[in-house]
GROMACS .gro file of C-alpha atoms in nm:
model
  295
    1MET     CA    1   5.096  -6.582   7.404
    2ASN     CA    2   5.381  -6.673   7.633
    3ASP     CA    3   5.654  -6.621   7.372
    4VAL     CA    4   5.574  -6.300   7.191
    5HIS     CA    5   5.866  -6.349   6.952
    6SER     CA    6   5.695  -6.652   6.798
    7ASN     CA    7   5.383  -6.445   6.731
    8PRO     CA    8   5.310  -6.463   6.354
    9LEU     CA    9   5.189  -6.102   6.360
   10LEU     CA   10   5.542  -5.985   6.441
   11LYS     CA   11   5.696  -6.129   6.126
   12CYS     CA   12   5.649  -5.788   5.960
   13LYS     CA   13   5.781  -5.888   5.618
   14GLY     CA   14   5.689  -6.109   5.326
   15LEU     CA   15   5.352  -6.276   5.292
   16PRO     CA   16   5.151  -6.323   5.613
   17ASN     CA   17   5.084  -6.679   5.726
   18PHE     CA   18   4.711  -6.612   5.753
   19SER     CA   19   4.615  -6.967   5.847
   20ASN     CA   20   4.823  -6.945   6.166
   21ILE     CA   21   4.699  -6.604   6.283
   22PHE     CA   22   4.416  -6.593   6.538
   23PRO     CA   23   4.249  -6.323   6.750
   24GLU     CA   24   4.453  -6.418   7.056
   25HIS     CA   25   4.771  -6.314   6.871
   26VAL     CA   26   4.659  -5.953   6.828
   27GLU     CA   27   4.682  -5.794   7.173
   28PRO     CA   28   5.029  -5.927   7.268
   29ALA     CA   29   5.165  -5.853   6.920
   30ILE     CA   30   5.033  -5.497   6.902
   31THR     CA   31   5.133  -5.420   7.261
   32PHE     CA   32   5.488  -5.545   7.206
   33LEU     CA   33   5.518  -5.378   6.865
   34LEU     CA   34   5.400  -5.037   6.984
   35GLU     CA   35   5.637  -5.043   7.280
   36ASP     CA   36   5.926  -5.136   7.052
   37LEU     CA   37   5.836  -4.878   6.790
   38GLU     CA   38   5.799  -4.609   7.056
   39LYS     CA   39   6.158  -4.673   7.163
   40GLU     CA   40   6.281  -4.657   6.803
   41PHE     CA   41   6.080  -4.345   6.738
   42SER     CA   42   6.213  -4.170   7.049
   43ARG     CA   43   6.571  -4.256   6.949
   44LEU     CA   44   6.508  -4.117   6.602
   45GLU     CA   45   6.364  -3.795   6.745
   46SER     CA   46   6.652  -3.744   6.989
   47GLY     CA   47   6.925  -3.780   6.728
   48VAL     CA   48   6.748  -3.673   6.413
   49GLN     CA   49   6.956  -3.545   6.122
   50PRO     CA   50   6.792  -3.375   5.820
   51THR     CA   51   6.923  -3.620   5.560
   52TRP     CA   52   6.749  -3.886   5.356
   53VAL     CA   53   6.947  -4.175   5.509
   54SER     CA   54   6.926  -4.054   5.870
   55LEU     CA   55   6.566  -3.934   5.862
   56VAL     CA   56   6.344  -4.073   5.588
   57GLU     CA   57   6.471  -4.430   5.569
   58PRO     CA   58   6.450  -4.515   5.943
   59LEU     CA   59   6.107  -4.353   5.972
   60ASP     CA   60   5.991  -4.557   5.673
   61GLN     CA   61   6.108  -4.875   5.845
   62ILE     CA   62   5.910  -4.787   6.157
   63SER     CA   63   5.599  -4.716   5.950
   64ALA     CA   64   5.639  -5.036   5.748
   65ARG     CA   65   5.643  -5.257   6.057
   66LEU     CA   66   5.325  -5.102   6.192
   67GLU     CA   67   5.148  -5.103   5.856
   68TRP     CA   68   5.233  -5.470   5.795
   69THR     CA   69   5.104  -5.594   6.131
   70TRP     CA   70   4.796  -5.376   6.159
   71GLY     CA   71   4.720  -5.428   5.792
   72VAL     CA   72   4.705  -5.804   5.850
   73VAL     CA   73   4.471  -5.755   6.146
   74SER     CA   74   4.244  -5.519   5.952
   75HIS     CA   75   4.230  -5.762   5.660
   76LEU     CA   76   4.138  -6.057   5.880
   77VAL     CA   77   3.869  -5.855   6.056
   78MET     CA   78   3.708  -5.804   5.715
   79VAL     CA   79   3.740  -6.154   5.570
   80LYS     CA   80   3.707  -6.363   5.888
   81ASN     CA   81   3.475  -6.129   6.074
   82SER     CA   82   3.364  -6.267   6.409
   83PRO     CA   83   3.290  -6.134   6.760
   84GLU     CA   84   3.642  -6.237   6.865
   85TRP     CA   85   3.809  -6.048   6.579
   86ARG     CA   86   3.590  -5.744   6.632
   87LYS     CA   87   3.668  -5.736   7.004
   88VAL     CA   88   4.047  -5.735   6.965
   89HIS     CA   89   4.032  -5.487   6.677
   90GLU     CA   90   3.816  -5.251   6.883
   91ALA     CA   91   4.052  -5.283   7.180
   92MET     CA   92   4.372  -5.215   6.985
   93GLU     CA   93   4.256  -4.957   6.730
   94PRO     CA   94   4.270  -4.657   6.969
   95LYS     CA   95   4.631  -4.743   7.053
   96ILE     CA   96   4.719  -4.760   6.683
   97VAL     CA   97   4.554  -4.424   6.619
   98ALA     CA   98   4.727  -4.271   6.922
   99PHE     CA   99   5.070  -4.385   6.805
  100SER     CA  100   5.002  -4.266   6.450
  101SER     CA  101   4.896  -3.927   6.584
  102ARG     CA  102   5.207  -3.906   6.798
  103ALA     CA  103   5.425  -3.986   6.498
  104GLY     CA  104   5.244  -3.744   6.270
  105GLN     CA  105   5.265  -3.464   6.527
  106SER     CA  106   5.635  -3.497   6.602
  107ARG     CA  107   5.785  -3.147   6.592
  108PRO     CA  108   6.149  -3.271   6.577
  109LEU     CA  109   6.078  -3.487   6.272
  110TYR     CA  110   5.863  -3.223   6.105
  111GLU     CA  111   6.133  -2.958   6.150
  112ALA     CA  112   6.394  -3.204   6.022
  113TYR     CA  113   6.190  -3.263   5.706
  114VAL     CA  114   6.153  -2.887   5.656
  115SER     CA  115   6.529  -2.850   5.703
  116LEU     CA  116   6.594  -3.130   5.455
  117LYS     CA  117   6.382  -2.953   5.195
  118SER     CA  118   6.566  -2.625   5.243
  119GLY     CA  119   6.915  -2.769   5.297
  120SER     CA  120   7.206  -2.850   5.073
  121ASP     CA  121   7.110  -3.219   5.043
  122TRP     CA  122   6.785  -3.123   4.868
  123ALA     CA  123   6.960  -3.083   4.534
  124THR     CA  124   7.084  -3.443   4.549
  125CYS     CA  125   6.734  -3.587   4.600
  126ASP     CA  126   6.559  -3.726   4.293
  127VAL     CA  127   6.201  -3.649   4.194
  128ALA     CA  128   6.051  -3.940   4.390
  129GLN     CA  129   6.246  -3.851   4.705
  130LYS     CA  130   6.136  -3.488   4.686
  131ARG     CA  131   5.777  -3.600   4.645
  132ILE     CA  132   5.804  -3.820   4.957
  133VAL     CA  133   5.949  -3.538   5.166
  134GLU     CA  134   5.691  -3.285   5.049
  135SER     CA  135   5.411  -3.535   5.115
  136TYR     CA  136   5.537  -3.597   5.468
  137ILE     CA  137   5.543  -3.224   5.543
  138ARG     CA  138   5.188  -3.184   5.412
  139ASP     CA  139   5.062  -3.494   5.597
  140ALA     CA  140   5.221  -3.379   5.923
  141GLU     CA  141   5.042  -3.047   5.891
  142LEU     CA  142   4.714  -3.229   5.825
  143SER     CA  143   4.786  -3.453   6.125
  144GLY     CA  144   4.790  -3.151   6.354
  145VAL     CA  145   5.162  -3.100   6.401
  146ALA     CA  146   5.105  -2.726   6.452
  147LEU     CA  147   4.831  -2.772   6.712
  148THR     CA  148   4.894  -2.725   7.083
  149GLY     CA  149   4.718  -2.755   7.416
  150GLY     CA  150   4.348  -2.824   7.432
  151ILE     CA  151   4.301  -2.792   7.056
  152LYS     CA  152   4.555  -3.068   6.997
  153GLU     CA  153   4.389  -3.290   7.259
  154ARG     CA  154   4.050  -3.237   7.099
  155PHE     CA  155   4.190  -3.308   6.752
  156ASN     CA  156   4.338  -3.638   6.869
  157ALA     CA  157   4.010  -3.735   7.037
  158VAL     CA  158   3.828  -3.665   6.709
  159GLN     CA  159   4.075  -3.886   6.522
  160ILE     CA  160   4.016  -4.177   6.760
  161GLU     CA  161   3.638  -4.142   6.744
  162LEU     CA  162   3.641  -4.122   6.364
  163ALA     CA  163   3.844  -4.443   6.343
  164ASP     CA  164   3.600  -4.616   6.578
  165LEU     CA  165   3.299  -4.495   6.378
  166ALA     CA  166   3.456  -4.612   6.052
  167THR     CA  167   3.498  -4.961   6.197
  168LYS     CA  168   3.140  -4.968   6.326
  169PHE     CA  169   3.018  -4.846   5.986
  170SER     CA  170   3.198  -5.128   5.807
  171ASN     CA  171   3.071  -5.386   6.056
  172ASN     CA  172   2.715  -5.269   6.003
  173VAL     CA  173   2.749  -5.298   5.626
  174LEU     CA  174   2.892  -5.647   5.666
  175ASP     CA  175   2.612  -5.751   5.904
  176ALA     CA  176   2.349  -5.616   5.667
  177THR     CA  177   2.513  -5.795   5.375
  178LYS     CA  178   2.506  -6.124   5.560
  179SER     CA  179   2.145  -6.080   5.674
  180PHE     CA  180   1.995  -6.104   5.324
  181ASP     CA  181   1.944  -6.414   5.115
  182MET     CA  182   1.702  -6.519   4.843
  183ASP     CA  183   1.623  -6.883   4.769
  184LEU     CA  184   1.534  -6.976   4.412
  185THR     CA  185   1.358  -7.307   4.354
  186THR     CA  186   1.247  -7.318   3.989
  187LYS     CA  187   1.428  -7.324   3.656
  188GLU     CA  188   1.240  -7.014   3.551
  189GLU     CA  189   1.378  -6.819   3.849
  190VAL     CA  190   1.737  -6.902   3.751
  191SER     CA  191   1.687  -6.837   3.379
  192GLY     CA  192   2.001  -6.687   3.228
  193LEU     CA  193   2.231  -6.770   3.517
  194PRO     CA  194   2.563  -6.927   3.409
  195PRO     CA  195   2.673  -7.269   3.539
  196SER     CA  196   2.939  -7.108   3.760
  197LEU     CA  197   2.678  -6.906   3.948
  198LEU     CA  198   2.440  -7.202   3.974
  199SER     CA  199   2.721  -7.403   4.127
  200LEU     CA  200   2.804  -7.124   4.373
  201ALA     CA  201   2.438  -7.069   4.466
  202SER     CA  202   2.394  -7.441   4.521
  203GLN     CA  203   2.700  -7.453   4.746
  204ILE     CA  204   2.564  -7.157   4.947
  205SER     CA  205   2.241  -7.352   4.993
  206LYS     CA  206   2.433  -7.658   5.108
  207ASN     CA  207   2.630  -7.447   5.356
  208ALA     CA  208   2.295  -7.338   5.498
  209GLY     CA  209   2.193  -7.702   5.552
  210MET     CA  210   1.980  -7.755   5.242
  211ASP     CA  211   1.998  -8.052   5.007
  212SER     CA  212   2.097  -7.893   4.678
  213THR     CA  213   2.267  -7.962   4.344
  214PRO     CA  214   2.368  -7.715   4.073
  215GLU     CA  215   2.122  -7.884   3.835
  216THR     CA  216   1.811  -7.906   4.056
  217GLY     CA  217   1.862  -7.642   4.326
  218PRO     CA  218   1.752  -7.486   4.543
  219TRP     CA  219   1.988  -7.197   4.474
  220ARG     CA  220   2.061  -6.926   4.731
  221ILE     CA  221   2.159  -6.576   4.619
  222THR     CA  222   2.326  -6.344   4.870
  223LEU     CA  223   2.462  -5.989   4.862
  224ASP     CA  224   2.823  -6.108   4.865
  225PHE     CA  225   2.962  -5.985   4.537
  226PRO     CA  226   3.058  -6.326   4.387
  227ALA     CA  227   2.685  -6.403   4.393
  228TYR     CA  228   2.538  -6.054   4.362
  229GLY     CA  229   2.746  -5.937   4.064
  230PRO     CA  230   2.682  -6.232   3.829
  231PHE     CA  231   2.315  -6.247   3.931
  232MET     CA  232   2.261  -5.881   3.841
  233GLN     CA  233   2.447  -5.932   3.515
  234HIS     CA  234   2.280  -6.251   3.393
  235SER     CA  235   1.938  -6.297   3.555
  236ARG     CA  236   1.648  -6.263   3.314
  237ARG     CA  237   1.403  -6.194   3.595
  238ARG     CA  238   1.365  -5.817   3.624
  239ASP     CA  239   1.161  -5.844   3.945
  240LEU     CA  240   1.425  -6.057   4.116
  241ARG     CA  241   1.705  -5.828   4.002
  242GLU     CA  242   1.513  -5.534   4.149
  243LYS     CA  243   1.467  -5.714   4.479
  244VAL     CA  244   1.836  -5.797   4.508
  245PHE     CA  245   1.944  -5.451   4.390
  246ARG     CA  246   1.724  -5.271   4.642
  247ALA     CA  247   1.857  -5.493   4.920
  248PHE     CA  248   2.215  -5.418   4.810
  249VAL     CA  249   2.187  -5.039   4.789
  250GLY     CA  250   1.980  -5.026   5.109
  251ARG     CA  251   2.227  -5.214   5.326
  252ALA     CA  252   2.274  -5.079   5.680
  253SER     CA  253   1.997  -4.821   5.639
  254GLU     CA  254   1.757  -4.954   5.902
  255GLY     CA  255   1.726  -5.178   6.204
  256GLU     CA  256   2.016  -5.269   6.434
  257SER     CA  257   2.272  -5.210   6.160
  258ASN     CA  258   2.140  -4.865   6.064
  259ASN     CA  259   2.434  -4.645   5.968
  260ASN     CA  260   2.240  -4.319   5.941
  261PRO     CA  261   2.324  -4.200   6.297
  262LEU     CA  262   2.690  -4.290   6.236
  263ILE     CA  263   2.692  -4.092   5.912
  264GLU     CA  264   2.559  -3.783   6.089
  265ARG     CA  265   2.823  -3.812   6.360
  266ILE     CA  266   3.103  -3.875   6.108
  267LEU     CA  267   3.004  -3.566   5.908
  268ALA     CA  268   2.998  -3.353   6.223
  269LEU     CA  269   3.339  -3.477   6.335
  270ARG     CA  270   3.488  -3.428   5.988
  271GLN     CA  271   3.367  -3.069   5.988
  272GLU     CA  272   3.514  -3.015   6.336
  273LYS     CA  273   3.844  -3.170   6.229
  274ALA     CA  274   3.861  -2.941   5.926
  275ARG     CA  275   3.795  -2.632   6.138
  276LEU     CA  276   4.061  -2.733   6.391
  277LEU     CA  277   4.311  -2.747   6.104
  278GLY     CA  278   4.204  -2.408   5.969
  279TYR     CA  279   3.982  -2.520   5.680
  280ASN     CA  280   3.629  -2.398   5.615
  281SER     CA  281   3.498  -2.745   5.536
  282PHE     CA  282   3.601  -3.108   5.518
  283ALA     CA  283   3.579  -3.079   5.139
  284GLU     CA  284   3.858  -2.818   5.149
  285LEU     CA  285   4.062  -3.044   5.377
  286SER     CA  286   4.009  -3.342   5.147
  287LEU     CA  287   4.108  -3.147   4.836
  288SER     CA  288   4.433  -3.035   4.999
  289ARG     CA  289   4.566  -3.381   4.909
  290LYS     CA  290   4.413  -3.393   4.560
  291MET     CA  291   4.456  -3.241   4.214
  292ALA     CA  292   4.122  -3.055   4.203
  293LEU     CA  293   4.181  -2.683   4.247
  294SER     CA  294   3.873  -2.589   4.447
  295VAL     CA  295   3.559  -2.721   4.612
   0.00000   0.00000   0.00000
């Protein structure tokens, strides 16, 4: 875009204008936003004061701007998935992860939060504020704020790769979901299905180029949940329910969208991440944020 300030992804408040947001908006918006947020973040680090107003509130505003814009992009990648959306998401995601890691590993901000918790202002903070401060300290530690040198570099590389693998995993599941369909052509095959599902299945058939009506069919069932859920709930055909169920639970388990190699790599990287942070396993790392007392 020539005028980045008219970019709908930089609105950063209220409800997104989804209908006016396209893949070509992403790169200029994210590039501009990260540069702007880096300046704000550096100013905050250089003059940080361990108080709620001077520390927590401005950092929350920085986080909110990034979460709003990238959240819109991530949502559109899921609901309007296309090669164009995937390409810009893949290009920008490492930069988002890198900035998030930089923010989470900021020693000046971490030390300011620790000072806030141990300072005189702590007594004036309410329960919610104390919870926010304590959560930030914990999250900074889990983001590698104490790491240095080559260990820190490796940790950040693991974070970027994990984010990339998570995106590929989701894309494979989506591709596998879209690859399955089952056409029903007789009244007996749609026995038990409510009118709402017959109407939806007929519309899916029409979208695929077939001549269909809700009364006469043909009716197409897919693994998208608006079709899958009601079909599994209402169909009287056990054999058809089994076919659809097996397709659903087996998504992305074979062929080009096979997620098994990704799962193995994700598990290995999670274990490495846990060890870099001083935990015996990823389960221990995960439970550090949860109420369960032990693995």
